XYZ file of C-alpha atoms in Angstrom:
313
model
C -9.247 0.586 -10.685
C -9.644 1.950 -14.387
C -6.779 4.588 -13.596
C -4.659 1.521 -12.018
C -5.000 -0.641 -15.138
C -4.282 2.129 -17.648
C -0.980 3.284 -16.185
C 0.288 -0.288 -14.620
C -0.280 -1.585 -18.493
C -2.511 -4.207 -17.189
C -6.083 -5.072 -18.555
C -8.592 -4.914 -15.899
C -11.152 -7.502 -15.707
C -14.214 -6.726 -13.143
C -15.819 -9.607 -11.580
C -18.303 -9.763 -9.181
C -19.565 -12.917 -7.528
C -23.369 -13.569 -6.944
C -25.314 -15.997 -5.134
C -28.303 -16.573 -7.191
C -29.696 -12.645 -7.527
C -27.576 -11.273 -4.725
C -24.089 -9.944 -5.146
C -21.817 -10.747 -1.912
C -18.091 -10.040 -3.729
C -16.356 -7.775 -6.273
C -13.328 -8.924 -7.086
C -11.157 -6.705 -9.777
C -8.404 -8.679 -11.071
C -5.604 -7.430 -14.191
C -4.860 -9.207 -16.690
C -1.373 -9.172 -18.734
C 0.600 -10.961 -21.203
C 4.334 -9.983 -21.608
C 6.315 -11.832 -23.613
C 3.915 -14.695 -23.618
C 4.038 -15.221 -20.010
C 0.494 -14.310 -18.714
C -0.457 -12.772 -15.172
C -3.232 -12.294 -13.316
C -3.001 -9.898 -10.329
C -5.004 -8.048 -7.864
C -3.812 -5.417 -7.212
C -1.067 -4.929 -9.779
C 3.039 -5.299 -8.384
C 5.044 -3.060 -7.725
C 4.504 -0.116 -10.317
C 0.877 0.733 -9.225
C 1.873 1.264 -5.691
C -1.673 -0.028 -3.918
C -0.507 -2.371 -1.205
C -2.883 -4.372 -1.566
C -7.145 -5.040 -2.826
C -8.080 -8.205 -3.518
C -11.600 -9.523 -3.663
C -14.105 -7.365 -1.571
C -16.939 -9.090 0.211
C -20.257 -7.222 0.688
C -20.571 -4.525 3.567
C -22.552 -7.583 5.806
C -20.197 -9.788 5.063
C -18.170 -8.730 8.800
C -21.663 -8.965 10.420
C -22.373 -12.737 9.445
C -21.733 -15.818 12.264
C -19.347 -17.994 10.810
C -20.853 -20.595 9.016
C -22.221 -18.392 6.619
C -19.217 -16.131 6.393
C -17.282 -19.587 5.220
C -19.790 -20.248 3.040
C -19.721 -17.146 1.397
C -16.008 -17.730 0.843
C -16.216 -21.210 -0.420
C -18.425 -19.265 -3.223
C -15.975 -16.716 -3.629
C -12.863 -19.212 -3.806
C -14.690 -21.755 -6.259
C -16.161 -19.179 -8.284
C -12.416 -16.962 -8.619
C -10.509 -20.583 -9.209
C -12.829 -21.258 -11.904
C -12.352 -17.893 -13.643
C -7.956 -18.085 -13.187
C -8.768 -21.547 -14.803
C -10.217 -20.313 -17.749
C -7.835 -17.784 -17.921
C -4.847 -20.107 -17.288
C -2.065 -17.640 -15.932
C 1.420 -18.531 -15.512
C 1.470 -16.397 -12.424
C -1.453 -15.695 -10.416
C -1.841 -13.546 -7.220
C -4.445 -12.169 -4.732
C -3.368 -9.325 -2.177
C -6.226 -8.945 0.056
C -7.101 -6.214 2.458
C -6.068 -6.250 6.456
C -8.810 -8.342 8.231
C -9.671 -10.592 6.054
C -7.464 -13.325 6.896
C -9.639 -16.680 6.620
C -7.545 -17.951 3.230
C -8.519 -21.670 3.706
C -10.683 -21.998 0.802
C -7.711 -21.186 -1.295
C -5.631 -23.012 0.896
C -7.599 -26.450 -0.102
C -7.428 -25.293 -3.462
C -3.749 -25.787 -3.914
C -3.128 -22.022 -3.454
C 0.006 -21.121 -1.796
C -0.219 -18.238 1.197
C 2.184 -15.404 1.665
C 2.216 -12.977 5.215
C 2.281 -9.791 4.743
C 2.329 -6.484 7.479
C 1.512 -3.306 7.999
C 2.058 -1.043 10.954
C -1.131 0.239 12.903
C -2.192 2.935 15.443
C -5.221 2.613 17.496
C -6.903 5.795 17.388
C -9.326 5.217 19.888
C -7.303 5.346 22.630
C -5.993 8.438 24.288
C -3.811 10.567 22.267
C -1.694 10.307 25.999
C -1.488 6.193 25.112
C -0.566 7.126 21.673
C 2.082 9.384 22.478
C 3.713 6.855 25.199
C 3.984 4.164 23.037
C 6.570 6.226 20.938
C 10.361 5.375 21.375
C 11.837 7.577 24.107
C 14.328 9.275 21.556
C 11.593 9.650 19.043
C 9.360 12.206 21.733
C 12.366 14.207 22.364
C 13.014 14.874 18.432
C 9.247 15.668 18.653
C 9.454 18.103 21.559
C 12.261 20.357 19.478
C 10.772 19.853 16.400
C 7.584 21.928 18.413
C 9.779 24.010 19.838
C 10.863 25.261 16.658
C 7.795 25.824 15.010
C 6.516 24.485 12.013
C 3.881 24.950 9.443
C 1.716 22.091 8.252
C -0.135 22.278 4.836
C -2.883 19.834 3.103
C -2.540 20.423 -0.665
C -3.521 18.187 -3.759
C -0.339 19.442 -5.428
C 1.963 16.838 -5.723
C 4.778 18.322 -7.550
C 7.361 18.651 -4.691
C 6.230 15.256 -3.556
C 6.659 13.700 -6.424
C 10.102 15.110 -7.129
C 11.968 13.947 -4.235
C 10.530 10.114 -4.453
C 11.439 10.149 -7.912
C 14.733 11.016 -6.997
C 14.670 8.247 -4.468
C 13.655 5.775 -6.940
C 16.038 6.960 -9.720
C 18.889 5.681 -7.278
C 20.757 2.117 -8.732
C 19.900 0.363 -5.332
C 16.379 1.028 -5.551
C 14.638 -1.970 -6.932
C 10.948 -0.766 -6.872
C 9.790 0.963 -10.315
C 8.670 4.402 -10.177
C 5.115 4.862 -12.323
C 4.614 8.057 -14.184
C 3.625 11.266 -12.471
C 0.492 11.150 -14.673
C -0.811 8.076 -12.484
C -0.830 10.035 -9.058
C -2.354 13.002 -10.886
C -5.113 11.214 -12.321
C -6.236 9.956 -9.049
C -5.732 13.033 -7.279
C -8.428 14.334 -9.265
C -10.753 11.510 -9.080
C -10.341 11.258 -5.381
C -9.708 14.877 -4.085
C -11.324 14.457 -0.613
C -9.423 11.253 -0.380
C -6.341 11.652 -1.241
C -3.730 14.255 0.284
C -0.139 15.732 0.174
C 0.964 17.273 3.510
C 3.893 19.427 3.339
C 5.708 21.037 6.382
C 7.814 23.554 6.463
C 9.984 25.679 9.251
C 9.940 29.276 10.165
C 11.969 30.212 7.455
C 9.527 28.284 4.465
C 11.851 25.414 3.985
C 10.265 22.332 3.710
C 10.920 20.170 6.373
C 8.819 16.789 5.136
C 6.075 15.608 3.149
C 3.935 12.819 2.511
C 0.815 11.504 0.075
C -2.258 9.755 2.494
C -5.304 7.678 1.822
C -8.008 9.003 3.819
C -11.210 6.655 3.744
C -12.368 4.546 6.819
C -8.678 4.838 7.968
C -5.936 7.217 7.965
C -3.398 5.711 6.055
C 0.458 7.029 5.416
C 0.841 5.903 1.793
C 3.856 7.451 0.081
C 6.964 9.899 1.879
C 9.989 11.163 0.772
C 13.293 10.711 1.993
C 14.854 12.548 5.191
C 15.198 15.718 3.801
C 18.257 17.941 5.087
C 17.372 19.954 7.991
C 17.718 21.265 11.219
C 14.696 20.128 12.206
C 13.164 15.812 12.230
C 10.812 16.962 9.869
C 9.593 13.405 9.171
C 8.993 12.382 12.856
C 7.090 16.033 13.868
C 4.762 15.735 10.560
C 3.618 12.354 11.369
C 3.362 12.936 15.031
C 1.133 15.842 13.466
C -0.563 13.338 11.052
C -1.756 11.216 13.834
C -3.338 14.138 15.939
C -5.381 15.263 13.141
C -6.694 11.648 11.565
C -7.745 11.380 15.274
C -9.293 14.411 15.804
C -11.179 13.974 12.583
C -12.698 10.830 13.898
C -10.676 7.912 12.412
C -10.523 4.618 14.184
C -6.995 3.911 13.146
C -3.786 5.221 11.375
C -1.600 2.577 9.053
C 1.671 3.115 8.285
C 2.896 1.173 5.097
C 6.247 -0.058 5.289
C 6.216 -3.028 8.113
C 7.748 -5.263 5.338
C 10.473 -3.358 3.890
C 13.789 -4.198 6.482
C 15.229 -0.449 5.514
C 12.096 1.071 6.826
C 11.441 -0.867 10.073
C 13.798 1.312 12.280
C 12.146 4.469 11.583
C 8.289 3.368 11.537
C 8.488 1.256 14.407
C 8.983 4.036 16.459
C 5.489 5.268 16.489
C 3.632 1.776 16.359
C 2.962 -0.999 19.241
C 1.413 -3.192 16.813
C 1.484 -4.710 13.779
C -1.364 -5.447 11.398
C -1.890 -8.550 8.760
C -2.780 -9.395 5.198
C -2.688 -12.325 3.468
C -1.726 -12.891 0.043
C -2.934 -16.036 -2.190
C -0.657 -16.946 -5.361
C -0.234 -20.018 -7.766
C 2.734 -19.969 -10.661
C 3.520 -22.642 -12.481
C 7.129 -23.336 -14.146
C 7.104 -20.792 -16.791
C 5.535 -18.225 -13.461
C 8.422 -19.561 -11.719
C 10.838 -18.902 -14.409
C 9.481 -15.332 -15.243
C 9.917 -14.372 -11.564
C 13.271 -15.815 -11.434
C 14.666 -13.804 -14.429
C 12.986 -10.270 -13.168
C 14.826 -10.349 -9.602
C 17.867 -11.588 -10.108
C 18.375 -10.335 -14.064
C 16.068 -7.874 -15.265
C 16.345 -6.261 -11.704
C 19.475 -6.157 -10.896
C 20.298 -2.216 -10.269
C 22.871 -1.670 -13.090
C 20.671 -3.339 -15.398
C 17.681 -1.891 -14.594
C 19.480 1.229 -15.208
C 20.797 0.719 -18.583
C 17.085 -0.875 -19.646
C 14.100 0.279 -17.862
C 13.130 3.624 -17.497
C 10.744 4.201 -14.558
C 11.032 8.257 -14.215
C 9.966 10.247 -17.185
């Protein structure tokens, strides 16, 4: 969270939420004023590259019956409205974590809810499941890509990783920021049992594909490059690969960010048969509204953003 704040330029602000002694929420929210417009976010957009965090409820919290579990959030919402009160952003927003989808508090607050999805594979099942539920034309690129023999490598070295996505993002079209390479090495080296690169490369040490993962309670696919030029579907083998070895390592499930980015669907789907959720819980007012206005179809626009804001160092 303090690496987060530091590179995204926001102020973080660490709450927690207690009833009486006992402390049943943590709830890390960033703070920023640009321009005079003030925002409140958890996590922060775009640039910080989290998909999403939110307030986190105690480790019981999934264990209580219901009643209590909505009165624990009635705590949580009052107690969080009171605080963006005080603070009195022009643009407010909560991204909360897959699961925790009871948003009525907020809801009868005047808070307005946004969907939001993620692809999932159930690791518990079979690995012969897993495999079937793959698009027919997706095993076969698989089945060559074996044939031909590939090398798969964990390494905390991000630098050809971090290379070809910056390319990506560098592109006019692109309309996501890029943050600094400093960001991803700084939490590489907080979390180094955590976090990964996996790089794969053919016979002939070419590198075939490569991606960055979260590894912690789930397997997640958090950042991959482009289709790089090869002989071989580099992409599809190394997360075919990917989901072999979360399972084998005892994860209950494999996410694959991207459900809510049209240019990605095509590709991820392949691998998934289902979809997970998260919620998100915003409030902007007409200056919010404004702000957000001017950013995507002004400040955003890709020979603009070109000219004025550099997002690759």
């Amino acid at each position: 969270m303090t690496i987060t704040g530091e590179h995204a330029g926001y102020q973080l602000l660490p709450y927690g939420v207690y009833k009486g002694e006992e402390l049943v929420c943590l709830a890390p929210l960033y703070f920023k004023n640009a321009h005079g417009v003030k925002m409140l976010f958890s996590p922060p957009p775009m640039q910080a590259v989290i998909p999403y965090q939110g307030f986190v409820p105690g480790k019981e919290f999934d264990g209580l019956k219901l009643g209590k579990k909505e009165a624990i959030m009635d705590l949580i919402a009052n107690d969080l409205s009171a605080e963006v009160d005080a603070i009195s952003p022009h643009y407010f927003s909560l991204t909360l974590v897959p699961g925790l989808t009871d948003i009525r508090q907020f809801l009868w607050r005047g808070y307005a809810p946004k969907v939001h999805y993620t692809y999932v594979i159930d690791l518990t099942r079979p690995v012969e499941a897993i495999w079937g539920d793959f698009h027919y034309k997706l095993r076969s690129k698989i089945r060559k890509a074996e044939k031909a023999g590939m090398d798969l490598v964990r390494s905390a070295d991000i630098s050809t990783l971090y290379a070809s996505i910056a390319e990506r993002f560098s592109q006019p079209e692109m309309n996501i920021p890029m943050v600094s390479r400093r960001y991803f090495e700084d939490l590489f080296r907080a979390y180094p049992d955590h976090l990964a690169a996996y790089y794969l490369y053919d016979r002939e040490g070419a590198l075939t594909g490569a991606v960055a993962t979260q590894e912690y309670k789930r397997f997640l696919l958090w950042m991959g490059t482009p289709r790089i030029e090869s002989a071989h579907a580099g992409n599809e083998y190394l997360q075919w690969l990917l989901v072999q070895r979360a399972r084998a390592e005892g994860y209950s499930y494999l996410e694959n960010i991207g459900a809510n980015t049209p240019d990605l669907n095509f590709f991820k789907s392949k691998f998934c048969s289902s979809l997970g959720m998260y919620m998100e819980v915003f409030r902007k007012d007409m200056v919010g509204t404004l702000a957000e206005w001017a950013y995507s179809t002004i400040v955003n626009k890709p020979w603009l953003k070109r000219r004025v804001v550099s997002h690759i160092e």
